[in-house]
Coordinates of C-alpha atoms and ligand atoms in Angstrom, one line a residue:
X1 CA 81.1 95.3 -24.1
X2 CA 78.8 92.3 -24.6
X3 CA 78.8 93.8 -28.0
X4 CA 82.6 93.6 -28.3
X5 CA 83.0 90.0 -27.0
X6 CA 80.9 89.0 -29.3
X7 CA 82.8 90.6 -31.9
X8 CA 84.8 88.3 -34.4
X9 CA 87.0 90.8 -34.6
X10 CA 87.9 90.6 -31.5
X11 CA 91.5 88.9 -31.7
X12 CA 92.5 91.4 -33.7
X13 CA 91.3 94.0 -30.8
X14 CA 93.1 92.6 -28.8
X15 CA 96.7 92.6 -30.3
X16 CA 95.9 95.5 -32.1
X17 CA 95.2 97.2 -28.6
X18 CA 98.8 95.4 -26.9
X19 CA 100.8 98.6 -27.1
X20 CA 98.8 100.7 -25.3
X21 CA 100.3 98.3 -22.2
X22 CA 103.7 98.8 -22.8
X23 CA 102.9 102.8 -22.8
X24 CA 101.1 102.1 -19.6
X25 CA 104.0 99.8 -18.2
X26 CA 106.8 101.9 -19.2
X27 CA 105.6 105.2 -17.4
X28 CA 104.2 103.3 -14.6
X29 CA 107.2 101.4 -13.5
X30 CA 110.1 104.4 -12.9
X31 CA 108.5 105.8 -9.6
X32 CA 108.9 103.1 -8.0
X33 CA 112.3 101.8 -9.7
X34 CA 114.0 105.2 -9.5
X35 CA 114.3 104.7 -5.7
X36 CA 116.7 102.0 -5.9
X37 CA 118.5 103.6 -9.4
X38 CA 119.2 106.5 -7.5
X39 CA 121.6 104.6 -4.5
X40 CA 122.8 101.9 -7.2
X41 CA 124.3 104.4 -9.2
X42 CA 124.6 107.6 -6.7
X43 CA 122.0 109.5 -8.6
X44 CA 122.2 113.3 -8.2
X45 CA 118.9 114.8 -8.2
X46 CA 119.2 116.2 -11.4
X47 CA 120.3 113.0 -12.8
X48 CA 116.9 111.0 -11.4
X49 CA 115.0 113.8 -13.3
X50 CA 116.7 113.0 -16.2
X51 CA 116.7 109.3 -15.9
X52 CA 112.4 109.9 -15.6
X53 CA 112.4 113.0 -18.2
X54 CA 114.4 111.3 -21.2
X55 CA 111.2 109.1 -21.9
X56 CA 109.2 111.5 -22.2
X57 CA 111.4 113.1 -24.3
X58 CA 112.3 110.0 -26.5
X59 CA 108.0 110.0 -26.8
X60 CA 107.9 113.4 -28.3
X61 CA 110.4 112.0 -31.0
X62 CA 108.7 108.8 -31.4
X63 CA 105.8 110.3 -32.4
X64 CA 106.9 112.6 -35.1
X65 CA 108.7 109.9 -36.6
X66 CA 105.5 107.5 -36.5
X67 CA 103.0 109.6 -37.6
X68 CA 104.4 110.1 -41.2
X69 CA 106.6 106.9 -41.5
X70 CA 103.2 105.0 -40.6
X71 CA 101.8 107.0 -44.9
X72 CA 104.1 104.9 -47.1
X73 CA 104.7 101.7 -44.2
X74 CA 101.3 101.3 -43.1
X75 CA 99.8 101.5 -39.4
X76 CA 101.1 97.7 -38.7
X77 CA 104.7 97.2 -39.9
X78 CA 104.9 100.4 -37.4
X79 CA 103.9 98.4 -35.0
X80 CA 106.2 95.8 -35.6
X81 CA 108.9 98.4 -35.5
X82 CA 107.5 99.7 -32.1
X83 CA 107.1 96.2 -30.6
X84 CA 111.2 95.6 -32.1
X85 CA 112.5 99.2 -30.1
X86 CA 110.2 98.3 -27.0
X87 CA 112.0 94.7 -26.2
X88 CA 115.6 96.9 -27.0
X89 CA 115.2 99.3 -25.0
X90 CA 113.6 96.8 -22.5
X91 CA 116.8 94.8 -22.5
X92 CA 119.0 97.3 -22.3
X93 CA 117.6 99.3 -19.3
X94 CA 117.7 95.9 -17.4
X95 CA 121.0 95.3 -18.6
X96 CA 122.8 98.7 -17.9
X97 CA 126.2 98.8 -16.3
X98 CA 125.9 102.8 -16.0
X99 CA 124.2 106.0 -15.8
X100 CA 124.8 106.3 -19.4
X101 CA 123.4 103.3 -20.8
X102 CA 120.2 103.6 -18.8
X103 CA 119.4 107.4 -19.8
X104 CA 120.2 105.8 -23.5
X105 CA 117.9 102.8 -22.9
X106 CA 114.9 105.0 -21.5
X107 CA 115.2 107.7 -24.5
X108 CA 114.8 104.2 -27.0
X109 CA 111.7 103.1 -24.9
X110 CA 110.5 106.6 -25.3
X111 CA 110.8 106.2 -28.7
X112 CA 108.8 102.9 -28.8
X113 CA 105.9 104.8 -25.9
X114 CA 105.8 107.4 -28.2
X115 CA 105.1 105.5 -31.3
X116 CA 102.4 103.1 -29.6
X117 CA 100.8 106.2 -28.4
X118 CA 99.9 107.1 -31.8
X119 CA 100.0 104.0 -33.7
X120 CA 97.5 101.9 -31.5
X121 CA 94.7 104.5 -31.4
X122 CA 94.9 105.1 -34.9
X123 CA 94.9 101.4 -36.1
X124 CA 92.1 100.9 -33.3
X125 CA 90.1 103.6 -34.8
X126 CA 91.3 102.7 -38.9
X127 CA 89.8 99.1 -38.4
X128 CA 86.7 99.2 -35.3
X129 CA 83.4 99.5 -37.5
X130 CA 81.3 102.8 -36.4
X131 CA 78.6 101.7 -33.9
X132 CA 81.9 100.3 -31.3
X133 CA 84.2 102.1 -32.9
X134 CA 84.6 104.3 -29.4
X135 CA 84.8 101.0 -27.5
X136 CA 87.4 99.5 -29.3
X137 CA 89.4 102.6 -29.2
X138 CA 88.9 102.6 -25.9
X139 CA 90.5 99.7 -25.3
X140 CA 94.4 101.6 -25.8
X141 CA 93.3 103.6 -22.7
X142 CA 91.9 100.2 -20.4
X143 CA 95.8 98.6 -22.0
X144 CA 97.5 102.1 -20.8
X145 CA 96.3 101.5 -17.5
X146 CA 96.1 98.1 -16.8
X147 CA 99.9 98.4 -17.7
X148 CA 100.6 101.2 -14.8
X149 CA 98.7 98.9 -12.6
X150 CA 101.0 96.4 -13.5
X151 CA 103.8 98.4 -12.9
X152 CA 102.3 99.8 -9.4
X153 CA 101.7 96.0 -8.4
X154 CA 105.4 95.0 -9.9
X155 CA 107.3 98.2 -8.0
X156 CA 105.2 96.8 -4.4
X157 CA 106.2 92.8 -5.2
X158 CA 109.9 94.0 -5.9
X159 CA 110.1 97.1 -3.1
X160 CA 111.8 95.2 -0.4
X161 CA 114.6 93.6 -2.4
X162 CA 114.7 96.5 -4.5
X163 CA 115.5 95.0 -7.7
X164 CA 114.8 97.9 -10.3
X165 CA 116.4 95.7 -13.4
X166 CA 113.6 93.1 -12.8
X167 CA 111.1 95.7 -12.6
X168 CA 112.9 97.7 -16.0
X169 CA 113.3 94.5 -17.6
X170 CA 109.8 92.9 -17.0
X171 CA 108.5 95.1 -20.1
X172 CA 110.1 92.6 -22.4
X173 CA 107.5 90.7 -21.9
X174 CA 104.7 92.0 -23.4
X175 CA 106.6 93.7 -26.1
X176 CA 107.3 89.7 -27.2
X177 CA 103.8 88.8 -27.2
X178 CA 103.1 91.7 -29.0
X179 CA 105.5 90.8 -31.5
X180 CA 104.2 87.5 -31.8
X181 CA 100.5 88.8 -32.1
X182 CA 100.5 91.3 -34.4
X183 CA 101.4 89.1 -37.7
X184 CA 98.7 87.4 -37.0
X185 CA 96.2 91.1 -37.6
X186 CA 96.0 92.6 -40.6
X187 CA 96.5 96.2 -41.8
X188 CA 93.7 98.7 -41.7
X189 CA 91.1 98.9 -44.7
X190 CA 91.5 102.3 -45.0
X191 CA 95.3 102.6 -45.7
X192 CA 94.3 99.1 -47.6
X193 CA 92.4 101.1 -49.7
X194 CA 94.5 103.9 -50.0
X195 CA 97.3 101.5 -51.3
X196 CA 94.7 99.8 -53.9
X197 CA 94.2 96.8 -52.5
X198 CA 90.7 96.5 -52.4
X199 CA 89.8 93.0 -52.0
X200 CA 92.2 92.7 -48.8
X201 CA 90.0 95.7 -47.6
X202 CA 87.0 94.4 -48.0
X203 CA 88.0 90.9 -46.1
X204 CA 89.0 92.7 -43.2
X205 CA 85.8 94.7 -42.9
X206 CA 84.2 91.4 -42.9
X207 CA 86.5 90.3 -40.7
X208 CA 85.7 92.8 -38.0
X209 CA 81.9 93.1 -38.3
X210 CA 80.3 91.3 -34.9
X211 CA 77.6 89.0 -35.2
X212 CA 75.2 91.8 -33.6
X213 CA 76.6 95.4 -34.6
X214 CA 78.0 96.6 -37.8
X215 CA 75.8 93.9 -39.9
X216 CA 74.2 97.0 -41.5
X217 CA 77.6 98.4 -42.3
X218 CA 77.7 97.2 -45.8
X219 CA 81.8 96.6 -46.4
X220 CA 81.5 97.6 -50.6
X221 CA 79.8 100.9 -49.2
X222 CA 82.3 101.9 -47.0
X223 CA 85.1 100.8 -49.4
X224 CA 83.3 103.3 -52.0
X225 CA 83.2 106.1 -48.9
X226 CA 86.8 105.8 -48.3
X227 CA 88.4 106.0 -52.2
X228 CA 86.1 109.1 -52.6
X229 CA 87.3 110.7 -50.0
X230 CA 90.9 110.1 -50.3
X231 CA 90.2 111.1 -53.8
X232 CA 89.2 114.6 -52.7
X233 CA 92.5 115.1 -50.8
X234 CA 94.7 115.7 -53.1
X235 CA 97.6 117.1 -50.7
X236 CA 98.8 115.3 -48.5
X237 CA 102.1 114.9 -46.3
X238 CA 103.3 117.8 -44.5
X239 CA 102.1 120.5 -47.3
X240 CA 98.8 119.6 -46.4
X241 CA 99.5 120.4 -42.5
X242 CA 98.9 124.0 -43.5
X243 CA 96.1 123.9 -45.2
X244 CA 92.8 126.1 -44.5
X245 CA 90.8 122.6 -44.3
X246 CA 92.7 121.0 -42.1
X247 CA 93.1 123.6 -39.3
X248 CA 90.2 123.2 -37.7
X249 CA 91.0 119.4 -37.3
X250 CA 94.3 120.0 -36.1
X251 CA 93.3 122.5 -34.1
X252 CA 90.4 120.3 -32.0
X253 CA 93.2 117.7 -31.8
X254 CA 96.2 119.9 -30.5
X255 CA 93.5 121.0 -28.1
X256 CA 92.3 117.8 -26.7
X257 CA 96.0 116.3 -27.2
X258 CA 97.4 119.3 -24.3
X259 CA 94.5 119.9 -22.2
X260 CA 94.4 115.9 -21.4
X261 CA 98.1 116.7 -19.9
X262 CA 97.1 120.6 -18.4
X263 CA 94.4 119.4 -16.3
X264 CA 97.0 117.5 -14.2
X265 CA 96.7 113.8 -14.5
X266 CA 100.0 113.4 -14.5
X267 CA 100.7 114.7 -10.9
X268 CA 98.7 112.4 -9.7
X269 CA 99.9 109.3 -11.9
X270 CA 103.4 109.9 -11.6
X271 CA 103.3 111.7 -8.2
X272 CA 100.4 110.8 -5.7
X273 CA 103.0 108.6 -3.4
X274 CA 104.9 112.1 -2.9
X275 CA 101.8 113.9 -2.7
X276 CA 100.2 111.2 -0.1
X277 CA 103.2 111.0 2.2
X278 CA 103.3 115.4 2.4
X279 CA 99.1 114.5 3.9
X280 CA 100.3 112.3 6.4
X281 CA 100.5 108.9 4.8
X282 CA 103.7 106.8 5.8
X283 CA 105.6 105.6 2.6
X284 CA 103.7 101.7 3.0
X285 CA 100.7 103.4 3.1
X286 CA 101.5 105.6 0.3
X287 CA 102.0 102.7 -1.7
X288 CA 98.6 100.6 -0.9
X289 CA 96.7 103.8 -1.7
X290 CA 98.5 104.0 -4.6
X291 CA 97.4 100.4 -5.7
X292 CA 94.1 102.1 -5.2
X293 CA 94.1 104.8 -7.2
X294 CA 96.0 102.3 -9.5
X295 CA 92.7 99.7 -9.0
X296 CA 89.9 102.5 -9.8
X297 CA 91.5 103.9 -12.7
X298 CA 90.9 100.1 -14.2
X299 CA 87.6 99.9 -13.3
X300 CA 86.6 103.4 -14.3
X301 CA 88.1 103.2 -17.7
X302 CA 85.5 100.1 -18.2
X303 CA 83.1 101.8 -17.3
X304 CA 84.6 104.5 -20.5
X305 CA 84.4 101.3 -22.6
X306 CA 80.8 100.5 -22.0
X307 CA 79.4 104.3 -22.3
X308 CA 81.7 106.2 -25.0
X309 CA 79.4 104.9 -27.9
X310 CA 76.2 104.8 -26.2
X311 CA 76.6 108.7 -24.0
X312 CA 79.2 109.9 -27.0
X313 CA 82.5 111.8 -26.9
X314 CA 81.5 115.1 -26.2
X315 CA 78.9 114.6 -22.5
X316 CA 81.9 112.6 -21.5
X317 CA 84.7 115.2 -21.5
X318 CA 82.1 117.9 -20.0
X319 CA 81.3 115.3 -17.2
X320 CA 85.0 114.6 -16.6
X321 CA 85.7 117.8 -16.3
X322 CA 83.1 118.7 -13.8
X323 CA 84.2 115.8 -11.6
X324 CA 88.5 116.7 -12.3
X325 CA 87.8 120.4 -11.5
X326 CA 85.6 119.9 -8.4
X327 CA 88.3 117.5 -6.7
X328 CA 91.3 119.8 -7.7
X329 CA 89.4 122.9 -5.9
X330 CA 88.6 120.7 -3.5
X331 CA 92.2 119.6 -2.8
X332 CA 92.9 123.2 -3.5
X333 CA 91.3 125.3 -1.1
X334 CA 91.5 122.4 1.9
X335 CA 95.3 122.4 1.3
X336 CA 95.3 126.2 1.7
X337 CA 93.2 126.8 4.9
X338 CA 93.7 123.4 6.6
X339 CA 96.2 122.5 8.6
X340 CA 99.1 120.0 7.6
X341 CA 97.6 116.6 8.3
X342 CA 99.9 114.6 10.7
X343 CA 98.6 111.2 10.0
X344 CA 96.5 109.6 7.6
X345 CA 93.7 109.0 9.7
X346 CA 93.6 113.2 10.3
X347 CA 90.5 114.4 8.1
X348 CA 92.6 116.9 6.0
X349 CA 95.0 113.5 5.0
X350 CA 91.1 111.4 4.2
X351 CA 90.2 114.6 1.8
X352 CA 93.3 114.3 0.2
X353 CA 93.3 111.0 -1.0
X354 CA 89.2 111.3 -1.5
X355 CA 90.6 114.2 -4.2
X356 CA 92.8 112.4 -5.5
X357 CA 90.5 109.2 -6.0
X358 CA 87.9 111.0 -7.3
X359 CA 90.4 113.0 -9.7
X360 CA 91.5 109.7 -11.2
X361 CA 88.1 108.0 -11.4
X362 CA 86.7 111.4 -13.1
X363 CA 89.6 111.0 -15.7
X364 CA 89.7 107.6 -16.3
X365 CA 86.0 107.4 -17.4
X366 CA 86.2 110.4 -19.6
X367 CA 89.5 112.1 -21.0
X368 CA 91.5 109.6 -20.7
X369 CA 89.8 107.2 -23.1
X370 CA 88.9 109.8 -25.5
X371 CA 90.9 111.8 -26.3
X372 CA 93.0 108.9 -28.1
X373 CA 89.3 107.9 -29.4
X374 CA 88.8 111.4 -30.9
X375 CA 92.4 111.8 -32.1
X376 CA 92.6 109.6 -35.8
X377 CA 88.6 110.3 -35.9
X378 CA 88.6 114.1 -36.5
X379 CA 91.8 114.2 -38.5
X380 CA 91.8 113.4 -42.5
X381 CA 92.6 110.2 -44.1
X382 CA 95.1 111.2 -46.7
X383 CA 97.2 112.6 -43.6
X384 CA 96.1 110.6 -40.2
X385 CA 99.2 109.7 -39.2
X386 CA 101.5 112.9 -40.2
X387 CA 98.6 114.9 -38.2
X388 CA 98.9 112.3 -35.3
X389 CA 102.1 113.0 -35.1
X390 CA 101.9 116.6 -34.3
X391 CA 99.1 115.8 -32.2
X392 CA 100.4 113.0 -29.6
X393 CA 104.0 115.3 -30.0
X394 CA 101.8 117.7 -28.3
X395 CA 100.4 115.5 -25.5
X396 CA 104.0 114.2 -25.1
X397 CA 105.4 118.0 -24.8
X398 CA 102.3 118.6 -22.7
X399 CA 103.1 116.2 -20.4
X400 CA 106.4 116.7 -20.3
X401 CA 105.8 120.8 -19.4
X402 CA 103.5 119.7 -16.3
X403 CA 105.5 116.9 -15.0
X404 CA 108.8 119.3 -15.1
X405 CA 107.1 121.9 -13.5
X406 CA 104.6 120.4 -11.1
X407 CA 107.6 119.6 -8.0
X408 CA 109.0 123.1 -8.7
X409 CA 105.8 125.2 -8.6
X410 CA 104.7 122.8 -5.6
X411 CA 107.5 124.4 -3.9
X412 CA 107.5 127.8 -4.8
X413 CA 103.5 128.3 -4.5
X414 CA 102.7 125.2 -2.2
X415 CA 99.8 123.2 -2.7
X416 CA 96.5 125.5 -2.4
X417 CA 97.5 127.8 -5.5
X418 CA 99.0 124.7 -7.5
X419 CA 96.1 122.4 -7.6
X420 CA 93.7 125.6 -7.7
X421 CA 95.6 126.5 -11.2
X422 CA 95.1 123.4 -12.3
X423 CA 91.1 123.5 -11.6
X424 CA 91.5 126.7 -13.8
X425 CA 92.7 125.2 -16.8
X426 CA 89.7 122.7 -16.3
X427 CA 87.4 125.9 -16.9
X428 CA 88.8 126.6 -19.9
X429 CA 88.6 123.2 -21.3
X430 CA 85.5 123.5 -20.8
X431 CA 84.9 126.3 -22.9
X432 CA 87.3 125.0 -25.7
X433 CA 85.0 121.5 -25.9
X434 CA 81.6 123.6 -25.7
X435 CA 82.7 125.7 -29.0
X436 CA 85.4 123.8 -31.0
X437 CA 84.6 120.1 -30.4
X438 CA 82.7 117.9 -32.7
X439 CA 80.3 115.0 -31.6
X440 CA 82.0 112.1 -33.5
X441 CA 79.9 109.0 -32.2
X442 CA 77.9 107.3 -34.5
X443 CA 79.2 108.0 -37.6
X444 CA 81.7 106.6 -40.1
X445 CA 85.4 108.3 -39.7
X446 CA 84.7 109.2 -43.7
X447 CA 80.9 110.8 -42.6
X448 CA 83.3 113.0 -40.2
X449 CA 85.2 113.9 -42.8
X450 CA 83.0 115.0 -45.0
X451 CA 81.7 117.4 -42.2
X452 CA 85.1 119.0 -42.3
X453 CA 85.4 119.6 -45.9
X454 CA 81.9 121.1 -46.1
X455 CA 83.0 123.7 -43.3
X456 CA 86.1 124.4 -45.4
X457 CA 83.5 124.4 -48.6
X458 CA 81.8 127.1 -46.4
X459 CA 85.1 128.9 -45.7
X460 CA 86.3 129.1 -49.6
X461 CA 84.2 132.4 -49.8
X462 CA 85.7 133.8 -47.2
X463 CA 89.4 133.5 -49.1
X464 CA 91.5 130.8 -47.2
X465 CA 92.5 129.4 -50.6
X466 CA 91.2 125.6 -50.7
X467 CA 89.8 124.4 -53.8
X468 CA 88.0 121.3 -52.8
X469 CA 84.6 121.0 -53.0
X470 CA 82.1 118.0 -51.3
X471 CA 79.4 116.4 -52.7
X472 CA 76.1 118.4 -51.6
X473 CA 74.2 115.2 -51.0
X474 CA 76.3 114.7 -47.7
X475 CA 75.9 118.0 -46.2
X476 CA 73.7 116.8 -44.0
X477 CA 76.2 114.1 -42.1
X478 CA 78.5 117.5 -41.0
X479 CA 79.4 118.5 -37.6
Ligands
LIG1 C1 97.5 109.8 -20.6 C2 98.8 109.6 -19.8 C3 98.4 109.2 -18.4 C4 97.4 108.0 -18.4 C5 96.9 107.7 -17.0 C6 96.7 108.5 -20.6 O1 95.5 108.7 -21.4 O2 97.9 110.1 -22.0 O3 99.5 110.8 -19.8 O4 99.5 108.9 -17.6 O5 96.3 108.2 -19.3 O6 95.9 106.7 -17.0

C-alpha cells in the first residue's frame, strides 16, 4: 500500500479504479430501496424480483458488448461510454413515473455494471506495472465494496422517510466524477501498442512506475515484450475464442468467473438482512449488523490489497476457501440441529451472524479481489477484452443462477442442506484451483503469456491444430 501511495501513477489508479463503485453502489442500494418501490407502486412479488433481477440481467449484456467493443475503441472511451449509461440510467430510475420505466432504467444500469465489471479490472491490470500490479487491481474490488457500504449506509440514512428515488438517484454522482476523471487518464500501453502508438506507450509506462517499485521495469523492454507477443497472435476476435491455445485460459477464467458466484457470496450480500431477521434479529437490528458485515468487508478487502502481491493469487483463493467453507458448514449443520433462535441474543442467532461475518471477511480478503485480478492477466492480449466478455458474462449468469434460486431452495430444503451445498461447491473449487490455476504474481502479463503458448507449443504434437510457436528462450517464465 505504502508502495501504491507513493506511486505517481496513482491518480490514474484512482479514476481508473471509479467504476468498480458504481458496480458496488448499484447492487448495493436495491435491498434496501425495493422496500419502499414495492408499496409506491403495489409491487407483486414477482414484479420486485424483476425490478432486482433485470440488472443482473442488463450485466450479462453489458459485458458481451464491452468485451469486444473495448478491441477497436480501446479500454477508456469504454469507460467513458460506461460512466455516459451509468448517470442515464441513474436519472432515469430516480425519475420513473412507473413500473415500466424503472425495470427499463435498471436493465440500462445493468448495462453500465456490467461494462465496469470488465472494463475496470482490465484497464487496472493493462496499465499497473508487475510488482503492484495485484494491488492496483485490487483496488476495483476495495471500489466494489466501498460502494455497497455506501449503499448499506445510504438505504439506513434514508429508511425512515423511505425515499427510494434519492437512494436510486444518488448513483449519479459518482458516475459524474467519473466522467470528469477519466479524460484526465490515459489509455493502456498495451492496446497503445497494439494500435502503433509507441511513444504514447512508452509515456504512460513512465508515467505509472512509482518512485520505489517498477524502477527495474525498463518501459522500451516491455514495449518490445508486448509487439512480440501480439505479433504471435495472429487470430484474434471471436475466431480465436475457439482456439486450442486459448482454452486453457478461458477455461481458468470461466472457472474462477462462476465459482466466485457458486460459493454463495451473494446470499449473504444481497440477502443477510432476510437471513438475520429468520435467526432472531429484529429488522433495526438486521440493519446495523448489516452495516457490519458491510464495515468488515472494507477492511478485509485492504487487507487483499496489502497481501495479493506479496502472499500471491493462488494461497489466497485456497485460504478463502478454507475460511468460506468452514463458516457455510458451520451455519449449515447448526441451522439443521439447532433450534430456531428467538432472539438475537439466543446462541444459535450469535453463530449465525459469527458465519456470516466470518463468510464475508474470508471472501473479501481472497476471491473477491482476485478473481477480477486474475481475469485480464491469464487471458491473451490480442483478445483480452472479447475473452472478458465471456468471462464476467459468466460471473453475471453465475450470479444471477444463485440469487434466483437461493430464496426458492431456502424454502423448499431450509437452511441446513442449503448452506451445506454451498460448502460443497467450496470443495470443489478447491480442487479446480489446485490443478487448473496458474500462480500469476510477479510476472509481466506478456511473461504469462508466454507460459500459455508454450503449453499450447507442447500440445501441437498432440493434434489440436495451432501453429504458433514461442521463442525457446522463454520457456522457462511458463506456468
Ligand atoms: C462480486 C460480487 C459481490 C461483491 C461483494 C464482487 O467481487 O463479483 O458479486 O457482490 O464482490 O463484495
Amino acid at each position: 500500500m505504502k508502495d501504491l501511495l507513493h506511486a505517481n501513477g496513482r491518480r490514474i489508479f484512482f479514476f481508473g479504479a471509479l467504476g468498480g463503485l458504481l458496480f458496488g453502489y448499484d447492487t448495493g442500494v436495491i435491498s434496501g430501496a425495493i422496500l419502499f418501490i414495492k408499496t409506491d407502486f403495489g409491487l407483486s412479488a414477482f414484479l420486485q424480483g424483476a425490478v432486482v433481477a433485470v440488472l443482473l440481467l442488463g450485466a450479462m449484456v453489458g459485458a458481451v458488448l464491452a468485451g469486444p467493443l473495448s478491441e477497436p475503441f480501446g479500454r477508456k472511451k469504454m469507460i467513458v461510454a460506461a460512466g455516459i449509461t451509468f448517470t442515464v440510467g441513474a436519472i432515469l430510475a430516480a425519475a420513473a413515473p412507473n413500473v415500466g420505466v424503472l425495470l427499463a432504467a435498471r436493465f440500462i444500469i445493468g448495462l453500465a455494471v456490467g461494462s465496469a465489471a470488465l472494463l475496470v479490472p482490465l484497464y487496472l491490470s493493462e496499465i499497473a506495472p508487475t510488482e503492484i500490479r495485484g494491488a492496483v487491481s485490487s483496488l476495483n474490488q476495495l471500489m466494489i465494496v466501498v460502494g455497497i457500504l455506501v449503499a448499506f449506509i445510504v438505504n439506513a440514512i434514508f429508511a425512515s422517510s423511505g425515499d427510494w428515488r434519492i437512494m436510486l438517484g444518488l448513483a449519479a454522482v459518482p458516475s459524474v466524477v467519473l466522467l470528469i476523471g477519466i479524460f484526465f487518464v490515459p489509455e493502456t500501453p498495451r492496446f497503445l501498442v497494439r494500435k502503433g502508438h509507441e511513444r504514447k506507450a512508452r509515456e504512460v509506462l513512465e508515467a505509472v512506475q512509482s518512485d520505489q517499485v517498477g524502477a527495474d521495469e525498463d518501459p522500451q523492454e516491455r514495449i518490445e515484450e508486448i509487439k512480440e507477443i501480439d505479433a504471435k497472435e495472429s487470430e484474434a476476435g471471436l475466431k480465436a475464442l475457439a482456439a486450442g491455445w486459448v482454452r486453457p485460459a478461458l477455461v481458468v477464467a470461466i472457472g474462477l468467473a462462476v465459482f466466485q458466484q457458486f460459493i454463495g457470496i451473494n446470499t449473504i450480500i444481497y440477502y443477510a438482512p432476510t437471513t438475520l431477521t429468520s435467526a432472531g434479529f429484529g429488522s433495526d437490528a438486521a440493519i446495523y449488523a448489516n452495516l457490519i458485515i458491510g464495515v468488515l468487508n472494507v477492511v478485509a478487502t485492504v487487507v487483499a490489497v496489502r497481501l495479493v502481491d506479496r502472499a500471491g493469487r493462488k494461497p489466497l483463493l485456497f485460504g478463502g476457501l478454507v475460511g468460506m467453507t468452514l463458516s457455510m458448514t458451520i451455519l449449515g449443520v447448526s441451522s439443521a440441529v439447532l433450534a430456531t433462535p428467538k432472539s438475537a441474543s439466543d446462541p444459535e442467532a450469535i453463530i449465525t451472524l459469527l458465519c456470516l461475518a466470518g463468510f464475508i471477511v474470508s471472501f473479501a480478503a481472497t476471491w473477491g479481489p482476485v478473481v477480477w485480478v486474475m481475469l485480464p492477466e491469464v487471458l491473451p492480449l490480442s483478445i483480452r477484452g472479447t475473452a472478458m466478455g465471456v468471462a464476467v458474462f459468466a460471473n453475471w449468469a453465475a450470479n444471477f443462477a444463485v440469487s434466483q434460486t437461493f430464496p426458492v431452495f431456502l424454502k423448499s430444503w431450509g437452511p441446513g442442506p442449503v448452506f451445506l451445498g454451498y460448502a460443497a461447491i467450496g470443495v470443489i473449487a478447491f480442487v479446480f484451483v489446485k490443478f487448473l490455476v496458474p500462480e500469476t504474481k510477479g510476472r509481466s502479463l506478456e511473461e504469462i503469456e508466454e507460459g500459455l503458448l508454450r503449453k499450447a507449443g507442447e500440445g501441437e504434437g498432440e493434434g489440436d491444430g495451432d501453429e504458433r510457436r514461442p521463442r525457446p528462450e522463454r520457456v522457462g517464465a511458463a506456468h
